[in-house]
Amino acid sequence: MRITSYARRHRRGTFEVFCVFLATAVSGITCTAELAQAKGPQFDAPFLDHQKKNAERWAVEDQQIDQKLAALRDRFGKRPNIIYILADDVGWGELGWQGGGKHRGTPTPELDRMAQEGMRFWSAYAEPSCTPSRIAINTGRHPVRTGLLSVLWPGQTEGLSAEEKTVAEVLSDAGYNTAMWGKWHLGDLPEHAPENQGYDYAYYGMWNGAPDNWPGSFDMYNDAPNSMKAMFYDFPGAEEYKKRTGIDLTEAAFVGRKGEGRKPVEGVAGTLGPDRQEAFEAESIKQITAYVTDKAKDDKPFFIYWATYTQQLQGSKAHHNDKHVDKVNAQASAMAAHNAHVRQLLDTLKAEGIAENTLVVWISDNGPMYVFYPNSGYSWLRGGKGDVLEGGVRVPAMAWWPGMIAPNQDPVDILHLTDLFTTAARLGGALDQIPSDRVTDGIDQTALLLLGEDHGRRNMMFHYSGGVLGAIRYEDFKVHLKAGHGGLPGMDFYNVMRDPGEKFGQLYPGLFAVTPIQMILKSHMLMVRKFPNRVSETVPQGAELTPHD
């Protein structure tokens, strides 16, 4: 595995990095007023300072990028198509190219081939759990800014506010066809649904993305041999549940069209039971490839958001007996099916002659959900889904774009899920469609994609756990924030280049970084005051029950 130091790549010693750290923090505080006056997307104060310091170099890079994109547009007659694949609960190290694959009973040869043909990201990050990551990729904003602080549950009435502008809305305004398939998980009510959030077409599951519930009477071992035996022991069935709670879980999936509303999915893919999600995924890839074939001939480019159900509790009967698949782990056979589906998509793009005009990004939404182990993913890093430890937020990711992204690259530049929002806007010529009355956390990473390693434009990020800021990563350094004691600040420092497993976190080796961290926090919070977070409608959990600033 290649984990190269940011400091080493830029020929800086630890002390010098701390000095730069301090300078960035101090100047970031002064940028708040300036940021509020800027045109276009409104970025957070620390990034604005980073942008200012690199303005001259980035201007040269942007000219190179514009020339590449202009030549592409001349060749195809339209802007590039964009496909984002958001996998579910796949840990850092689960795929073959990260040391997993068949060695862990989860063979992913086609995903590994995609990575070999494109760019493999070693420092890609998501949010700690499902709903927050879906907010991040769709809005380019930290979930805490949108008022949705945590995972939404089946039957919950909250969802993504209509005032948030999604990547589908941004690209629709720029002339794109837009469609989504899979796990929406941003609210079940019609006003929250994807067809009312910018997507022209949507084929999506209900119950806020939860695994199917069914009574324990199902013969799991004979009817679905590689699925997890019912864990929801007391679930009485959808009809009885509706009688008791008033929450209707009988409609498992919908087809929605912008301006036309939605209707339930019929057949196995829309019917409660252990076979539904396998049927749903099979129908999804069938529709996706048909959509690509149809839109390849369209004068307008397309945007596809495919949020797979790949890692849910139900396995894949069709791939249960595949070579090297762990027969105990339902996710292993589901990953084998997904692996084949991704290859179908890439092959379709090639067959239609549009692969070189289509960016495909594959990324996981968070780390593995160990509560269902062994029916779960795995990570070599500490922590899992729900944690701001590396195992919860550092995820596998890759980008594929023949002719535009050079093959077999493995940059260590930092990438965050929110960056995909702003990058799509840049590629789609739609940066001016991003609202300027709120902070956008996503950074345009087109330079990283098209120019390669060391051209990433993110040098730090905030890791929120619900409404609580849990950690900050800055270059190779990461600090976990916690309650102080005895007058000492509550901080554990790690060098995640040297210690990606976060095993050796201490305050004292990072004493010189305490003040810079505090200054970055102040500049960030000043921006929150300038652009307040949307008031949360969700029920607070854990630490969020205690008021905090």
mmCIF file of N, CA and C in Angstrom, residues 253-315:
data_model
loop_
_atom_site.group_PDB
_atom_site.id
_atom_site.type_symbol
_atom_site.label_atom_id
_atom_site.label_comp_id
_atom_site.label_asym_id
_atom_site.label_seq_id
_atom_site.Cartn_x
_atom_site.Cartn_y
_atom_site.Cartn_z
ATOM 1 N N ALA A 253 -40.467 0.510 -2.861
ATOM 2 C CA ALA A 253 -39.678 1.259 -3.835
ATOM 3 C C ALA A 253 -40.609 2.046 -4.753
ATOM 4 N N PHE A 254 -40.068 3.115 -5.362
ATOM 5 C CA PHE A 254 -40.856 3.979 -6.227
ATOM 6 C C PHE A 254 -40.108 4.294 -7.519
ATOM 7 N N VAL A 255 -40.882 4.627 -8.541
ATOM 8 C CA VAL A 255 -40.367 5.249 -9.754
ATOM 9 C C VAL A 255 -40.918 6.670 -9.775
ATOM 10 N N GLY A 256 -40.033 7.657 -9.872
ATOM 11 C CA GLY A 256 -40.463 9.050 -9.869
ATOM 12 C C GLY A 256 -39.992 9.779 -11.112
ATOM 13 N N ARG A 257 -40.807 10.715 -11.581
ATOM 14 C CA ARG A 257 -40.442 11.560 -12.724
ATOM 15 C C ARG A 257 -40.753 13.002 -12.385
ATOM 16 N N LYS A 258 -39.808 13.869 -12.713
ATOM 17 C CA LYS A 258 -39.954 15.291 -12.400
ATOM 18 C C LYS A 258 -41.259 15.825 -13.003
ATOM 19 N N GLY A 259 -42.044 16.466 -12.151
ATOM 20 C CA GLY A 259 -43.292 17.061 -12.606
ATOM 21 C C GLY A 259 -44.449 16.094 -12.728
ATOM 22 N N GLU A 260 -44.201 14.796 -12.544
ATOM 23 C CA GLU A 260 -45.259 13.787 -12.698
ATOM 24 C C GLU A 260 -45.521 12.994 -11.427
ATOM 25 N N GLY A 261 -44.735 13.204 -10.385
ATOM 26 C CA GLY A 261 -44.916 12.443 -9.161
ATOM 27 C C GLY A 261 -44.280 11.072 -9.245
ATOM 28 N N ARG A 262 -44.801 10.136 -8.451
ATOM 29 C CA ARG A 262 -44.189 8.818 -8.371
ATOM 30 C C ARG A 262 -45.241 7.733 -8.243
ATOM 31 N N LYS A 263 -44.828 6.508 -8.538
ATOM 32 C CA LYS A 263 -45.711 5.367 -8.362
ATOM 33 C C LYS A 263 -44.892 4.194 -7.842
ATOM 34 N N PRO A 264 -45.538 3.272 -7.102
ATOM 35 C CA PRO A 264 -44.794 2.156 -6.523
ATOM 36 C C PRO A 264 -44.204 1.241 -7.594
ATOM 37 N N VAL A 265 -43.032 0.685 -7.282
ATOM 38 C CA VAL A 265 -42.419 -0.331 -8.129
ATOM 39 C C VAL A 265 -43.169 -1.636 -7.928
ATOM 40 N N GLU A 266 -43.508 -2.309 -9.014
ATOM 41 C CA GLU A 266 -44.226 -3.570 -8.935
ATOM 42 C C GLU A 266 -43.262 -4.743 -9.045
ATOM 43 N N GLY A 267 -43.762 -5.928 -8.723
ATOM 44 C CA GLY A 267 -42.956 -7.126 -8.827
ATOM 45 C C GLY A 267 -42.039 -7.331 -7.635
ATOM 46 N N VAL A 268 -41.092 -8.249 -7.775
ATOM 47 C CA VAL A 268 -40.200 -8.623 -6.674
ATOM 48 C C VAL A 268 -39.384 -7.425 -6.193
ATOM 49 N N ALA A 269 -38.932 -6.560 -7.121
ATOM 50 C CA ALA A 269 -38.097 -5.413 -6.751
ATOM 51 C C ALA A 269 -38.818 -4.419 -5.856
ATOM 52 N N GLY A 270 -40.147 -4.487 -5.813
ATOM 53 C CA GLY A 270 -40.907 -3.565 -4.974
ATOM 54 C C GLY A 270 -41.694 -4.250 -3.878
ATOM 55 N N THR A 271 -41.385 -5.508 -3.604
ATOM 56 C CA THR A 271 -42.145 -6.302 -2.642
ATOM 57 C C THR A 271 -41.274 -6.705 -1.461
ATOM 58 N N LEU A 272 -41.785 -6.500 -0.265
ATOM 59 C CA LEU A 272 -41.074 -6.846 0.958
ATOM 60 C C LEU A 272 -40.604 -8.293 0.940
ATOM 61 N N GLY A 273 -39.340 -8.517 1.284
ATOM 62 C CA GLY A 273 -38.841 -9.879 1.368
ATOM 63 C C GLY A 273 -37.358 -9.981 1.090
ATOM 64 N N PRO A 274 -36.781 -11.143 1.335
ATOM 65 C CA PRO A 274 -35.328 -11.318 1.221
ATOM 66 C C PRO A 274 -34.805 -11.276 -0.206
ATOM 67 N N ASP A 275 -35.685 -11.353 -1.203
ATOM 68 C CA ASP A 275 -35.233 -11.324 -2.596
ATOM 69 C C ASP A 275 -35.302 -9.931 -3.212
ATOM 70 N N ARG A 276 -35.905 -8.967 -2.505
ATOM 71 C CA ARG A 276 -36.208 -7.690 -3.125
ATOM 72 C C ARG A 276 -34.956 -6.929 -3.567
ATOM 73 N N GLN A 277 -33.975 -6.822 -2.698
ATOM 74 C CA GLN A 277 -32.849 -5.950 -3.025
ATOM 75 C C GLN A 277 -31.981 -6.508 -4.151
ATOM 76 N N GLU A 278 -31.864 -7.820 -4.256
ATOM 77 C CA GLU A 278 -31.128 -8.384 -5.382
ATOM 78 C C GLU A 278 -31.859 -8.079 -6.686
ATOM 79 N N ALA A 279 -33.194 -8.218 -6.665
ATOM 80 C CA ALA A 279 -33.990 -7.914 -7.849
ATOM 81 C C ALA A 279 -33.934 -6.427 -8.178
ATOM 82 N N PHE A 280 -33.938 -5.601 -7.140
ATOM 83 C CA PHE A 280 -33.883 -4.148 -7.333
ATOM 84 C C PHE A 280 -32.560 -3.741 -7.995
ATOM 85 N N GLU A 281 -31.448 -4.299 -7.528
ATOM 86 C CA GLU A 281 -30.146 -3.975 -8.104
ATOM 87 C C GLU A 281 -30.038 -4.465 -9.548
ATOM 88 N N ALA A 282 -30.572 -5.656 -9.808
ATOM 89 C CA ALA A 282 -30.529 -6.186 -11.172
ATOM 90 C C ALA A 282 -31.347 -5.312 -12.122
ATOM 91 N N GLU A 283 -32.511 -4.863 -11.676
ATOM 92 C CA GLU A 283 -33.332 -3.979 -12.499
ATOM 93 C C GLU A 283 -32.663 -2.621 -12.663
ATOM 94 N N SER A 284 -31.971 -2.157 -11.636
ATOM 95 C CA SER A 284 -31.292 -0.860 -11.713
ATOM 96 C C SER A 284 -30.243 -0.850 -12.810
ATOM 97 N N ILE A 285 -29.364 -1.855 -12.831
ATOM 98 C CA ILE A 285 -28.303 -1.846 -13.848
ATOM 99 C C ILE A 285 -28.889 -2.044 -15.239
ATOM 100 N N LYS A 286 -29.975 -2.785 -15.343
ATOM 101 C CA LYS A 286 -30.658 -2.940 -16.633
ATOM 102 C C LYS A 286 -31.148 -1.583 -17.131
ATOM 103 N N GLN A 287 -31.765 -0.818 -16.225
ATOM 104 C CA GLN A 287 -32.259 0.507 -16.599
ATOM 105 C C GLN A 287 -31.115 1.482 -16.883
ATOM 106 N N ILE A 288 -30.077 1.420 -16.079
ATOM 107 C CA ILE A 288 -28.949 2.356 -16.244
ATOM 108 C C ILE A 288 -28.292 2.179 -17.604
ATOM 109 N N THR A 289 -28.016 0.935 -17.994
ATOM 110 C CA THR A 289 -27.368 0.705 -19.282
ATOM 111 C C THR A 289 -28.285 1.115 -20.439
ATOM 112 N N ALA A 290 -29.600 0.897 -20.274
ATOM 113 C CA ALA A 290 -30.544 1.336 -21.309
ATOM 114 C C ALA A 290 -30.571 2.857 -21.390
ATOM 115 N N TYR A 291 -30.510 3.504 -20.249
ATOM 116 C CA TYR A 291 -30.504 4.967 -20.195
ATOM 117 C C TYR A 291 -29.254 5.517 -20.894
ATOM 118 N N VAL A 292 -28.109 4.931 -20.606
ATOM 119 C CA VAL A 292 -26.857 5.373 -21.239
ATOM 120 C C VAL A 292 -26.947 5.217 -22.756
ATOM 121 N N THR A 293 -27.460 4.082 -23.215
ATOM 122 C CA THR A 293 -27.602 3.843 -24.651
ATOM 123 C C THR A 293 -28.512 4.884 -25.295
ATOM 124 N N ASP A 294 -29.593 5.211 -24.611
ATOM 125 C CA ASP A 294 -30.533 6.200 -25.141
ATOM 126 C C ASP A 294 -29.930 7.601 -25.141
ATOM 127 N N LYS A 295 -29.353 8.011 -24.026
ATOM 128 C CA LYS A 295 -28.846 9.389 -23.894
ATOM 129 C C LYS A 295 -27.534 9.610 -24.647
ATOM 130 N N ALA A 296 -26.862 8.544 -25.047
ATOM 131 C CA ALA A 296 -25.637 8.706 -25.824
ATOM 132 C C ALA A 296 -25.911 9.439 -27.129
ATOM 133 N N LYS A 297 -27.148 9.330 -27.613
ATOM 134 C CA LYS A 297 -27.528 9.959 -28.879
ATOM 135 C C LYS A 297 -28.125 11.348 -28.676
ATOM 136 N N ASP A 298 -28.314 11.737 -27.428
ATOM 137 C CA ASP A 298 -28.962 13.016 -27.107
ATOM 138 C C ASP A 298 -27.987 14.177 -27.283
ATOM 139 N N ASP A 299 -28.536 15.337 -27.636
ATOM 140 C CA ASP A 299 -27.699 16.530 -27.760
ATOM 141 C C ASP A 299 -27.245 17.049 -26.399
ATOM 142 N N LYS A 300 -27.955 16.636 -25.334
ATOM 143 C CA LYS A 300 -27.623 17.082 -23.990
ATOM 144 C C LYS A 300 -26.783 16.025 -23.275
ATOM 145 N N PRO A 301 -25.823 16.438 -22.453
ATOM 146 C CA PRO A 301 -25.079 15.472 -21.635
ATOM 147 C C PRO A 301 -25.966 14.947 -20.512
ATOM 148 N N PHE A 302 -25.524 13.899 -19.854
ATOM 149 C CA PHE A 302 -26.321 13.342 -18.754
ATOM 150 C C PHE A 302 -25.501 13.248 -17.468
ATOM 151 N N PHE A 303 -26.246 13.268 -16.357
ATOM 152 C CA PHE A 303 -25.673 13.039 -15.033
ATOM 153 C C PHE A 303 -26.435 11.889 -14.403
ATOM 154 N N ILE A 304 -25.706 10.872 -13.943
ATOM 155 C CA ILE A 304 -26.291 9.725 -13.261
ATOM 156 C C ILE A 304 -25.733 9.652 -11.843
ATOM 157 N N TYR A 305 -26.642 9.510 -10.882
ATOM 158 C CA TYR A 305 -26.268 9.260 -9.489
ATOM 159 C C TYR A 305 -26.803 7.878 -9.140
ATOM 160 N N TRP A 306 -25.882 6.943 -8.928
ATOM 161 C CA TRP A 306 -26.251 5.553 -8.643
ATOM 162 C C TRP A 306 -25.779 5.214 -7.231
ATOM 163 N N ALA A 307 -26.708 5.220 -6.299
ATOM 164 C CA ALA A 307 -26.401 4.943 -4.893
ATOM 165 C C ALA A 307 -26.818 3.507 -4.600
ATOM 166 N N THR A 308 -25.881 2.588 -4.691
ATOM 167 C CA THR A 308 -26.219 1.170 -4.671
ATOM 168 C C THR A 308 -26.671 0.689 -3.301
ATOM 169 N N TYR A 309 -27.450 -0.386 -3.336
ATOM 170 C CA TYR A 309 -27.824 -1.113 -2.120
ATOM 171 C C TYR A 309 -26.867 -2.286 -1.886
ATOM 172 N N THR A 310 -25.725 -2.232 -2.505
ATOM 173 C CA THR A 310 -24.829 -3.384 -2.583
ATOM 174 C C THR A 310 -24.559 -4.046 -1.238
ATOM 175 N N GLN A 311 -24.406 -3.251 -0.213
ATOM 176 C CA GLN A 311 -23.906 -3.823 1.041
ATOM 177 C C GLN A 311 -24.982 -4.016 2.100
ATOM 178 N N GLN A 312 -26.194 -4.301 1.697
ATOM 179 C CA GLN A 312 -27.243 -4.551 2.670
ATOM 180 C C GLN A 312 -27.215 -6.016 3.121
ATOM 181 N N LEU A 313 -28.146 -6.377 3.994
ATOM 182 C CA LEU A 313 -28.065 -7.693 4.634
ATOM 183 C C LEU A 313 -28.391 -8.849 3.701
ATOM 184 N N GLN A 314 -29.184 -8.580 2.656
ATOM 185 C CA GLN A 314 -29.519 -9.644 1.730
ATOM 186 C C GLN A 314 -28.379 -9.859 0.750
ATOM 187 N N GLY A 315 -27.987 -11.089 0.582
ATOM 188 C CA GLY A 315 -26.931 -11.409 -0.363
ATOM 189 C C GLY A 315 -27.478 -11.618 -1.765
#
